Coordinates of C-alpha atoms and ligand atoms in Angstrom, one line a residue:
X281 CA -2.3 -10.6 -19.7
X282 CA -3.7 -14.0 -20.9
X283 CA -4.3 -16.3 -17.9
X284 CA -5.9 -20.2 -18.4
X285 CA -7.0 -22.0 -15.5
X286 CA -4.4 -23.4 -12.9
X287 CA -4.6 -27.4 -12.7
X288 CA -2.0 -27.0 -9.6
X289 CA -0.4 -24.7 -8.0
X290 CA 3.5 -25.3 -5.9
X291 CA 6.3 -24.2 -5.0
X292 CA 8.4 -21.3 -3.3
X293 CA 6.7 -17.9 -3.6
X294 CA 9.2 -14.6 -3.0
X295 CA 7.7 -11.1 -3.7
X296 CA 9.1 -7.8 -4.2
X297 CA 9.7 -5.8 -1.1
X298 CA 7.2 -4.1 0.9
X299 CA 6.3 -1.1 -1.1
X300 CA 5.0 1.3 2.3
X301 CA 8.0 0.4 4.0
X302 CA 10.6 1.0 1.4
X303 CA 9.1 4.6 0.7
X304 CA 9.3 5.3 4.0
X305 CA 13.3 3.7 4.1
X306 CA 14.3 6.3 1.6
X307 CA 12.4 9.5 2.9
X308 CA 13.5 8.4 6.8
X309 CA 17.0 8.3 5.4
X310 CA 16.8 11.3 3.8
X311 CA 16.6 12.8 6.7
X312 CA 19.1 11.3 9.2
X313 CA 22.5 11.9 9.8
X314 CA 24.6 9.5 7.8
X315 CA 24.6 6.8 5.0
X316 CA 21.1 4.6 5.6
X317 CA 21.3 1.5 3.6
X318 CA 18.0 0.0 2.3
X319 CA 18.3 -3.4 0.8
X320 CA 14.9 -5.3 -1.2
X321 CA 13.3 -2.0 -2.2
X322 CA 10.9 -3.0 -4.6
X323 CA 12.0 -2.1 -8.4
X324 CA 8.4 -0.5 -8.7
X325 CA 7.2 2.8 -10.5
X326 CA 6.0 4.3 -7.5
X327 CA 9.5 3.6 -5.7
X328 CA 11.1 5.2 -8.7
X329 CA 9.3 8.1 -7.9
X330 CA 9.8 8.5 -4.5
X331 CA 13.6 8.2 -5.5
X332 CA 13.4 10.6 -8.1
X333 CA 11.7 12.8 -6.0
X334 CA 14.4 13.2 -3.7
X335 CA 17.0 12.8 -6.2
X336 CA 15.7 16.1 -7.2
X337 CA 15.9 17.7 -4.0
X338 CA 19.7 16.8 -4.3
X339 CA 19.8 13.3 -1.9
X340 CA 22.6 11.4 -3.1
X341 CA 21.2 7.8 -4.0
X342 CA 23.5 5.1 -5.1
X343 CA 23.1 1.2 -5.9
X344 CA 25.5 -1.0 -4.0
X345 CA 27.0 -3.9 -6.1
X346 CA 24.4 -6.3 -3.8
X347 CA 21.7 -3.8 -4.8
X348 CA 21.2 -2.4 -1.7
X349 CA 20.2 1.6 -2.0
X350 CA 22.4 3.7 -0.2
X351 CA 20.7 7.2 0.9
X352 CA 23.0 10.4 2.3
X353 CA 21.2 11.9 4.9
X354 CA 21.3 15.9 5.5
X355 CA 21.5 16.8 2.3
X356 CA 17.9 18.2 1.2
X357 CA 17.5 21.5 -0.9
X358 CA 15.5 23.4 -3.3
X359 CA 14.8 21.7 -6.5
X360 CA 15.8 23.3 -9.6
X361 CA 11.9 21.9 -11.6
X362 CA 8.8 20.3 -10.2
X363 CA 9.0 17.0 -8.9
X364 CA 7.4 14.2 -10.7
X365 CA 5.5 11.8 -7.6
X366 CA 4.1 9.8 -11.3
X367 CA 1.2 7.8 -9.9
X368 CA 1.9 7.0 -6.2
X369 CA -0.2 8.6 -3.6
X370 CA 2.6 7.6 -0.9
X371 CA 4.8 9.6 -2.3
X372 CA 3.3 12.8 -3.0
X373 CA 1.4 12.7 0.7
X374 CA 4.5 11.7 2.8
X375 CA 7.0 13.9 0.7
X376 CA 4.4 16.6 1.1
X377 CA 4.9 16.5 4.9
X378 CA 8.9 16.4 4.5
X379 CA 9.2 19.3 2.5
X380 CA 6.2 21.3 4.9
X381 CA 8.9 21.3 7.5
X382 CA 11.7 23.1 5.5
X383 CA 12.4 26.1 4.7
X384 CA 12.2 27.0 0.7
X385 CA 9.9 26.1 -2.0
X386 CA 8.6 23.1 -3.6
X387 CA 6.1 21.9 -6.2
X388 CA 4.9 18.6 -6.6
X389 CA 3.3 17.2 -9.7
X390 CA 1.7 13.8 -10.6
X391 CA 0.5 12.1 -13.4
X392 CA -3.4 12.0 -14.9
X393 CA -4.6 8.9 -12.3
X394 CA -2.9 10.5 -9.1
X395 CA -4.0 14.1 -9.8
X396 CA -7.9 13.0 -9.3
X397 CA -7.1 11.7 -5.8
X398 CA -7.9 13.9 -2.8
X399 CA -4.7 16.1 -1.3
X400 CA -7.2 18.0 1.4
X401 CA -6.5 15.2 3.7
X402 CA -3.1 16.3 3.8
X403 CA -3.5 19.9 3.1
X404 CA -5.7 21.1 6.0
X405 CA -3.2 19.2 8.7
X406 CA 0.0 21.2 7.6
X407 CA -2.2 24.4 7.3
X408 CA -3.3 23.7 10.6
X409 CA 0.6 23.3 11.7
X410 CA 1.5 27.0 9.6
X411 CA 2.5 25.6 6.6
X412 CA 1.9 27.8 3.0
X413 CA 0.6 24.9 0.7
X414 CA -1.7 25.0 -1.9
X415 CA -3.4 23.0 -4.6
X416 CA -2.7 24.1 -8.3
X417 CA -5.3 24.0 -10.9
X418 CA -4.7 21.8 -13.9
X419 CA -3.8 22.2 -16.6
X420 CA -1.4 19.1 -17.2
X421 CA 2.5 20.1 -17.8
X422 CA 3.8 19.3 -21.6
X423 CA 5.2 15.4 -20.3
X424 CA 1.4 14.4 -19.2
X425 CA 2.1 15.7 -15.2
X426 CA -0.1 17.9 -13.5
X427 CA 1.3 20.3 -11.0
X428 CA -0.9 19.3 -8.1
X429 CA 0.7 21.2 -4.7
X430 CA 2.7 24.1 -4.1
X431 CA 4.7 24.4 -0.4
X432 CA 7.0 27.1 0.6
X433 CA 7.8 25.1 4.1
X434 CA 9.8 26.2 7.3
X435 CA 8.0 27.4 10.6
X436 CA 6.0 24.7 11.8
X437 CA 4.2 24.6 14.8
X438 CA 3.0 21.5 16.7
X439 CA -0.3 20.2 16.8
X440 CA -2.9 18.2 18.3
X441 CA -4.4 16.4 15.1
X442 CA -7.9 14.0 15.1
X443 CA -7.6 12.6 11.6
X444 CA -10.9 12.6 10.0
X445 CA -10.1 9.5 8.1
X446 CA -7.9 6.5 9.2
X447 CA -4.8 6.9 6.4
X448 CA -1.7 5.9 7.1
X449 CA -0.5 8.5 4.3
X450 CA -2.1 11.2 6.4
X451 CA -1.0 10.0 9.4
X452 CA 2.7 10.2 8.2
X453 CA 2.5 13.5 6.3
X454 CA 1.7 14.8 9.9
X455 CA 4.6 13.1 11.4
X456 CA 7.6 13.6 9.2
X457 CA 5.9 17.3 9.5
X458 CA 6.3 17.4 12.7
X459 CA 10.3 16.1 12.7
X460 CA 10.4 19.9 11.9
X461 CA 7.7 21.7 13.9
X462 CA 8.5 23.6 17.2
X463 CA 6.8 21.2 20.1
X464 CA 5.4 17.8 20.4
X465 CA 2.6 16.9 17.8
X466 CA 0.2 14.7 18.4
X467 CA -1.6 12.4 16.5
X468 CA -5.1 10.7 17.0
X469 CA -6.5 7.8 14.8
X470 CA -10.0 6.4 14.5
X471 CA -8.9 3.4 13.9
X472 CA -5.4 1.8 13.9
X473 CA -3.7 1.9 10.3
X474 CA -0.3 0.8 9.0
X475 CA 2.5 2.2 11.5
X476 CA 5.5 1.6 9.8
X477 CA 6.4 5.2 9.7
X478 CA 6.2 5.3 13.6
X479 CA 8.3 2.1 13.9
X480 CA 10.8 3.3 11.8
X481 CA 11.5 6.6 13.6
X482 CA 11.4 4.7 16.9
X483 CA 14.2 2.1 15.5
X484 CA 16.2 5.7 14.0
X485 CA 16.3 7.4 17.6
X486 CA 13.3 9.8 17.3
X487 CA 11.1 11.0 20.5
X488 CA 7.8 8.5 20.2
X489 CA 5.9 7.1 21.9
X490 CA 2.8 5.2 20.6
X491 CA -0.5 4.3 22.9
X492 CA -1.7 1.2 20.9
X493 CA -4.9 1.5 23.3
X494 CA -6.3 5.2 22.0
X495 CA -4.4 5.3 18.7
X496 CA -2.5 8.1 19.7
X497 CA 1.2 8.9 18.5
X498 CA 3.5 12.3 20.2
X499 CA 6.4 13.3 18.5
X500 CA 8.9 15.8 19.0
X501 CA 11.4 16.9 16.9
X502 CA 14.0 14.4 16.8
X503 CA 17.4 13.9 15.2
X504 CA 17.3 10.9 13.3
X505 CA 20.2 8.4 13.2
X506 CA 20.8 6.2 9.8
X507 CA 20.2 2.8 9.7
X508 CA 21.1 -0.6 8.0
X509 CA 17.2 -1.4 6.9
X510 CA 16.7 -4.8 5.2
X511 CA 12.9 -4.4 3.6
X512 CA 11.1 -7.3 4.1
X513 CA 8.8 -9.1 1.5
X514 CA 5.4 -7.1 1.0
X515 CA 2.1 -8.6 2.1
X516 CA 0.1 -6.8 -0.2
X517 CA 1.7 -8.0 -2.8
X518 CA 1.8 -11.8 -1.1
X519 CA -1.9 -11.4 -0.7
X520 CA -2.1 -12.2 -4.3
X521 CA -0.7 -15.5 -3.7
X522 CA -2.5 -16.2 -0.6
X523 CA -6.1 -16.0 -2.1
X524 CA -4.7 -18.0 -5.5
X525 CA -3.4 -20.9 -2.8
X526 CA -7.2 -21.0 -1.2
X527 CA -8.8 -20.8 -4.0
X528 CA -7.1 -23.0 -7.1
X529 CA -7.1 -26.8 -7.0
X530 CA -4.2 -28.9 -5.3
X531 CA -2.5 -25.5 -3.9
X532 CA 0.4 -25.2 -2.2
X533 CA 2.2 -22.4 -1.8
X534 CA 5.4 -20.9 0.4
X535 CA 5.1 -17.3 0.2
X536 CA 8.8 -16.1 1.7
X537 CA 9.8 -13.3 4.1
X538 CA 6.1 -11.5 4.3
X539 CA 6.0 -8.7 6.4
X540 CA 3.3 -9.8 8.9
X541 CA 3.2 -6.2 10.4
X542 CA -0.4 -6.6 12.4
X543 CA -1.7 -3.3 11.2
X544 CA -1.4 -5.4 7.6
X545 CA -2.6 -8.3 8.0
X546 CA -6.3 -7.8 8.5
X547 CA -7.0 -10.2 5.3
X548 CA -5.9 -13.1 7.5
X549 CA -8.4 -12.4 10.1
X550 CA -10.9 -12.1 7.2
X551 CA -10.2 -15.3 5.9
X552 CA -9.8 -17.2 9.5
X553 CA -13.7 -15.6 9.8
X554 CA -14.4 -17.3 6.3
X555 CA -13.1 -20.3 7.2
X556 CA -10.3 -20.7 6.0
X557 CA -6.6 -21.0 7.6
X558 CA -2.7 -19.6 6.3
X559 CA -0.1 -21.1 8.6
X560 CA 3.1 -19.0 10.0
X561 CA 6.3 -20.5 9.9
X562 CA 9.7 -19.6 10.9
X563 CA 8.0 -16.4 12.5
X564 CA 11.0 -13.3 13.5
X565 CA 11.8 -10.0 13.9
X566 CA 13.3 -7.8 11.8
X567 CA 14.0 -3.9 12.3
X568 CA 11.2 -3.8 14.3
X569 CA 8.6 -6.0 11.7
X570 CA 7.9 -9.0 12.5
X571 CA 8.3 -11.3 9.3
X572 CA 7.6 -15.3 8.6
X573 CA 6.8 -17.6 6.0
X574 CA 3.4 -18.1 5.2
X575 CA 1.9 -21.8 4.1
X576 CA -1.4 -21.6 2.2
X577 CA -2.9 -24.7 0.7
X578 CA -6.4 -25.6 -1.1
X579 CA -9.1 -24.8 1.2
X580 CA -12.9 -26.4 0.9
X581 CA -16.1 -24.6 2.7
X582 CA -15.0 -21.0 2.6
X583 CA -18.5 -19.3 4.2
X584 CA -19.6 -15.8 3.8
X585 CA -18.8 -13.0 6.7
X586 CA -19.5 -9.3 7.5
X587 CA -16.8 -7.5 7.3
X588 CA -16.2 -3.7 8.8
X589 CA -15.0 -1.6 11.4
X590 CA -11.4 -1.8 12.5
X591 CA -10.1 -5.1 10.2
X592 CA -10.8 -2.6 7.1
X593 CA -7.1 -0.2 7.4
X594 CA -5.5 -4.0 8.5
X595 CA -6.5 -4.7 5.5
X596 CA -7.6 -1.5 3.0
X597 CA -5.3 -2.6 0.0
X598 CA -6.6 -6.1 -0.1
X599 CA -10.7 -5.7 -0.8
X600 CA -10.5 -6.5 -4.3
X601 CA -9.3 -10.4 -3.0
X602 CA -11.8 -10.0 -0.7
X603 CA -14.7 -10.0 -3.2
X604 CA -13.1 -12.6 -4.9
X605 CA -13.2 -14.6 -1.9
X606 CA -16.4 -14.2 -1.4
X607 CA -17.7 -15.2 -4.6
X608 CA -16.1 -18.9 -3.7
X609 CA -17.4 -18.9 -0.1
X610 CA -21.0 -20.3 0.6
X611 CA -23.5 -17.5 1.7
X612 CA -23.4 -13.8 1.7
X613 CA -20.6 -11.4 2.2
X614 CA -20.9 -7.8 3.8
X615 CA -18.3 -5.3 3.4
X616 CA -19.6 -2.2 4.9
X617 CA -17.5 0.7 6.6
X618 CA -14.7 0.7 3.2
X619 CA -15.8 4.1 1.5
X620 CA -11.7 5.0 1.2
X621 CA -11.6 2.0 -1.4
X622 CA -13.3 5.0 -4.0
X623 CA -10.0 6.7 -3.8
X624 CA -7.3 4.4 -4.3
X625 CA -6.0 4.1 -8.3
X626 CA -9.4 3.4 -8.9
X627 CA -13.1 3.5 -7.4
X628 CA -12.5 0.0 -6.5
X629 CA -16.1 -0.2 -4.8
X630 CA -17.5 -0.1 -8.8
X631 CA -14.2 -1.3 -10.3
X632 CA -14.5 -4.5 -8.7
X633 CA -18.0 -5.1 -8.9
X634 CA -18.0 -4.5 -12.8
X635 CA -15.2 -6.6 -13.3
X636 CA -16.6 -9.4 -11.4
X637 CA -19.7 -9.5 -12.7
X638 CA -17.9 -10.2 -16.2
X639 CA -16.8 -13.3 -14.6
X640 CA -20.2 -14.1 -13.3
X641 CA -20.0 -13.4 -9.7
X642 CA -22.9 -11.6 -7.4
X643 CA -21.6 -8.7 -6.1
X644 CA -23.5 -5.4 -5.6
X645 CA -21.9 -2.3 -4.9
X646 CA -23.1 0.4 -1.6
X647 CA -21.8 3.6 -0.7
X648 CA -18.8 1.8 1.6
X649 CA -18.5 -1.5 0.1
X650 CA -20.3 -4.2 -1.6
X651 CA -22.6 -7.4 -1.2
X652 CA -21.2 -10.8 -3.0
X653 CA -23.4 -13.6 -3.0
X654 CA -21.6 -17.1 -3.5
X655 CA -20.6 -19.4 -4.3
X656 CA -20.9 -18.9 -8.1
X657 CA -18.4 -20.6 -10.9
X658 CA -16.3 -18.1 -12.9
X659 CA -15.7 -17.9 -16.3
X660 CA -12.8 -16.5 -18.4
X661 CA -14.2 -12.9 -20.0
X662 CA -12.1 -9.8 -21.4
X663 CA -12.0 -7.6 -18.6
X664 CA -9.8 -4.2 -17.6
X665 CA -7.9 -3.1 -14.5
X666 CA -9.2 0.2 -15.0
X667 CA -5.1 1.1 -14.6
X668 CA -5.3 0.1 -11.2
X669 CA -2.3 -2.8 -10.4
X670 CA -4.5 -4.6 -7.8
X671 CA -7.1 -5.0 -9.8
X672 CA -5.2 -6.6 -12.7
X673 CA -3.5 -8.8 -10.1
X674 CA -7.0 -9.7 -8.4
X675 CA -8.5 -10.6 -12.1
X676 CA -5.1 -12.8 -13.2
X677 CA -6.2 -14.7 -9.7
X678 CA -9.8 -14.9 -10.7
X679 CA -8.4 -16.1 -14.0
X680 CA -7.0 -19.1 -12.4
X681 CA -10.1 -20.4 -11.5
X682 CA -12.2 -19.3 -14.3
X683 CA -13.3 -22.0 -17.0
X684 CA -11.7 -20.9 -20.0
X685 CA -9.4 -18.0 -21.2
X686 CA -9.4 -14.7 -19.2
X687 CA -7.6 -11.8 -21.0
X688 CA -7.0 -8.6 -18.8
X689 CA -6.6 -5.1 -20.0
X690 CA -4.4 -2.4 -18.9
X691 CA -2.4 -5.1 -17.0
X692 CA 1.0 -3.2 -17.8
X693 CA -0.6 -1.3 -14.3
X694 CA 1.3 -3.8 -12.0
X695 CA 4.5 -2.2 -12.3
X696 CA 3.2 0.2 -9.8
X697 CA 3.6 -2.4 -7.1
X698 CA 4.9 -5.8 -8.6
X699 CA 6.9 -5.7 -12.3
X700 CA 7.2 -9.4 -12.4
X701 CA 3.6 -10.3 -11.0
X702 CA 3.4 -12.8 -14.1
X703 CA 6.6 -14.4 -14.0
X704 CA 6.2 -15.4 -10.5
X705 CA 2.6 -17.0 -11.4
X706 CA 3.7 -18.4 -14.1
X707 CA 6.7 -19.7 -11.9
X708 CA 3.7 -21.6 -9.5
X709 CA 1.5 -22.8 -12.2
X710 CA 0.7 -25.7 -13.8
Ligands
S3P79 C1 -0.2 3.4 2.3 C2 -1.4 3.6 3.0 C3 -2.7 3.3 2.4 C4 -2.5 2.3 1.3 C5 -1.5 2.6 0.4 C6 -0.1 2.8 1.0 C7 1.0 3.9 3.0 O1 -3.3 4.4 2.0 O2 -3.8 2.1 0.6 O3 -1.4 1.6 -0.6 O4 2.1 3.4 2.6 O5 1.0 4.7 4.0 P1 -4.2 5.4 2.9 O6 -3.3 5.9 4.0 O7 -4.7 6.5 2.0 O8 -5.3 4.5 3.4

């Protein structure tokens, strides 16, 4: 990708649906009784591969003329081959808990990027609940997968689960486990992360209940009722758009329909604590997510914040703009308490930091986060997304407001999460 710096940037912004939520739409539905239609599902390689997945296991899937998916609930069986989670951790670690809580065999396989991502997380919960599940050793299968877990399911027991770091994925495994376990599980968090999964089984008719105060989730197993889900537009992905608006000259931007879930929004507290401002309008509800427009415009004086503690899950997909941020803002900028940012689709501690630096910014890494000194001008470099799609968006942002040309490598990674990331800019950019 060959981005040139923006003069001006207007106009109506609409990104893909939100990717956590549609995952969750299709595995939810899989699971309840009748026909759960998901409209805006992002047309994403790691959605793909959550509905491949279940394709597999025999769900029957099928487009709508509007586009809408259309899952058949109660339909789940033994796959005849290994199923293919390609590169998305969501998948793997919430289809993982599914297929713990029924009974016959499964193996789940994933490509090169995913397989070096940590599975004990999810592993030692649904041994803890009685499930058989293992890792396999490579080596890769002939197509470049890597059988990464076997799980002969059925039996589950309730538990009381602490999680030892605050992951939604984990958190979920746990739960769609427990859809399946004998008692009420419960489920502790450190912190608060990203509860769509609980919102979602509330709105389907499972037994919840959620104590906001001690992060604590119970569910029982629950009969789940299909639903007409209408996904709304993905922060993460409008995130992008928010830190080009600060950031480029004469900005401003409409980003549509954003999910403004408050377990997601943590970059807009970071940015209020910079200095700077991203106005709500027409603010709703939707199937239980609150969703609004979001009106971001030039901003001058951004100033240099610690940042850690319980804002990082609000906001663990968005660190890469964060740094960038912070090479604009005035001052120093902490970010401390971020060590899960080493296991996303890259080490995006060390990631970030040596792509910055080719730009010219500050930025030092530590063990759970990084130091950025600002403000410092950017300049256009060759620099590579280490296959990771936030970083390759993060860099075509940086590229905006870079002197000169900044080609990025590896950029085909966006797909994961946003296919027509360029068009859109392009669409804003002048
Ligand atoms: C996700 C949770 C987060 C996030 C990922 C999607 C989810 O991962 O980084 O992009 O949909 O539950 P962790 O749960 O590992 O923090």
């Amino acid at each position: 990708m060959r981005i040139v710096p923006a003069q001006e940037l207007t106009g109506e912004v609409v990104v893909p649906g939100d990717k956590s939520i549609a995952h969750r739409a299709l595995l939810l539905g899989a699971l309840a009784d009748g026909v759960t239609r998901v409209a805006n599902v992002p047309d994403s390689d790691d959605l793909a591969a959550t509905k491949r997945c279940l394709e597999a296991l025999g769900v029957p899937i099928v487009r709508n003329g509007g586009g809408a998916l259309h899952v058949t609930g109660g339909r789940i069986g033994e796959a005849a081959a290994p199923l293919d989670c390609g590169g998305s951790g969501t998948t793997i670690r919430l289809i993982a808990g599914l297929l713990a809580g029924l009974p016959f065999t499964s193996i789940l396989s994933a490509n090169a990027q995913l397989a070096k991502r940590p599975m004990g997380r999810i592993i030692d919960p649904l041994k803890l609940m009685g499930a058989d599940i293992s890792p396999l050793p490579p080596p890769a299968t002939p197509n470049g997968r890597q059988a990464m877990l076997i799980i002969k399911g059925g039996g589950l027991h309730a538990i009381e689960y602490a999680t030892p770091v605050a992951s939604a994925q984990v958190k979920s495994a746990v739960l769609l486990a427990a859809l399946h376990a004998s008692g009420h599980t419960t489920v502790r968090e450190s912190a608060a992360t990203r509860d769509h999964t609980e919102r979602m089984l509330r709105a389907m008719g499972a037994q919840i209940t959620h104590d906001r105060e001690t992060n604590t989730i119970m569910l029982s197993p629950s009969h789940l009722s299909a639903l007409n889900i209408s996904v709304p537009n993905d922060f993460s992905s409008a995130a992008f758009f928010i830190a080009a608006g600060l950031l480029a000259p004469r900005a401003d931007l409409l980003i549509k329909a954003v999910n403004l879930n408050p377990t997601r929004t943590g970059l807009l507290d970071i940015i209020t604590a910079m200095g700077g401002a991203v106005a709500v309008e027409q603010g709703h509800e939707e199937n239980g997510e609150p969703v609004g427009d979001l009106r971001v415009r030039t901003v001058a004086g951004l100033r240099g914040a610690t940042v850690g503690g319980a804002v990082v899950p609000r906001a663990i997909d968005e660190f890469p703009l964060v740094a960038l941020l912070a090479t604009q803002a005035e001052g120093e900028t902490l970010v401390r308490d971020a060590a899960e940012l080493r296991v996303k689709e890259s080490d995006r501690v060390s990631a970030v930091a040596v792509e910055l630096r080719k730009l010219g910014a500050q930025i030092e890494e530590r063990p759970d986060g990084f130091v950025v000194r600002g403000r410092t001008p950017l300049h256009g470099a060759e620099v590579d997304s280490h296959g990771d799609h936030r970083l390759a968006m993060m860099l075509a942002v940086a590229g905006l407001i870079a002197s000169g040309e900044t080609r990025i490598s590896g950029a085909e990674s966006v797909a994961k999460s946003f296919p027509e990331f360029e068009r859109v800019l392009a669409g804003i950019t002048r």
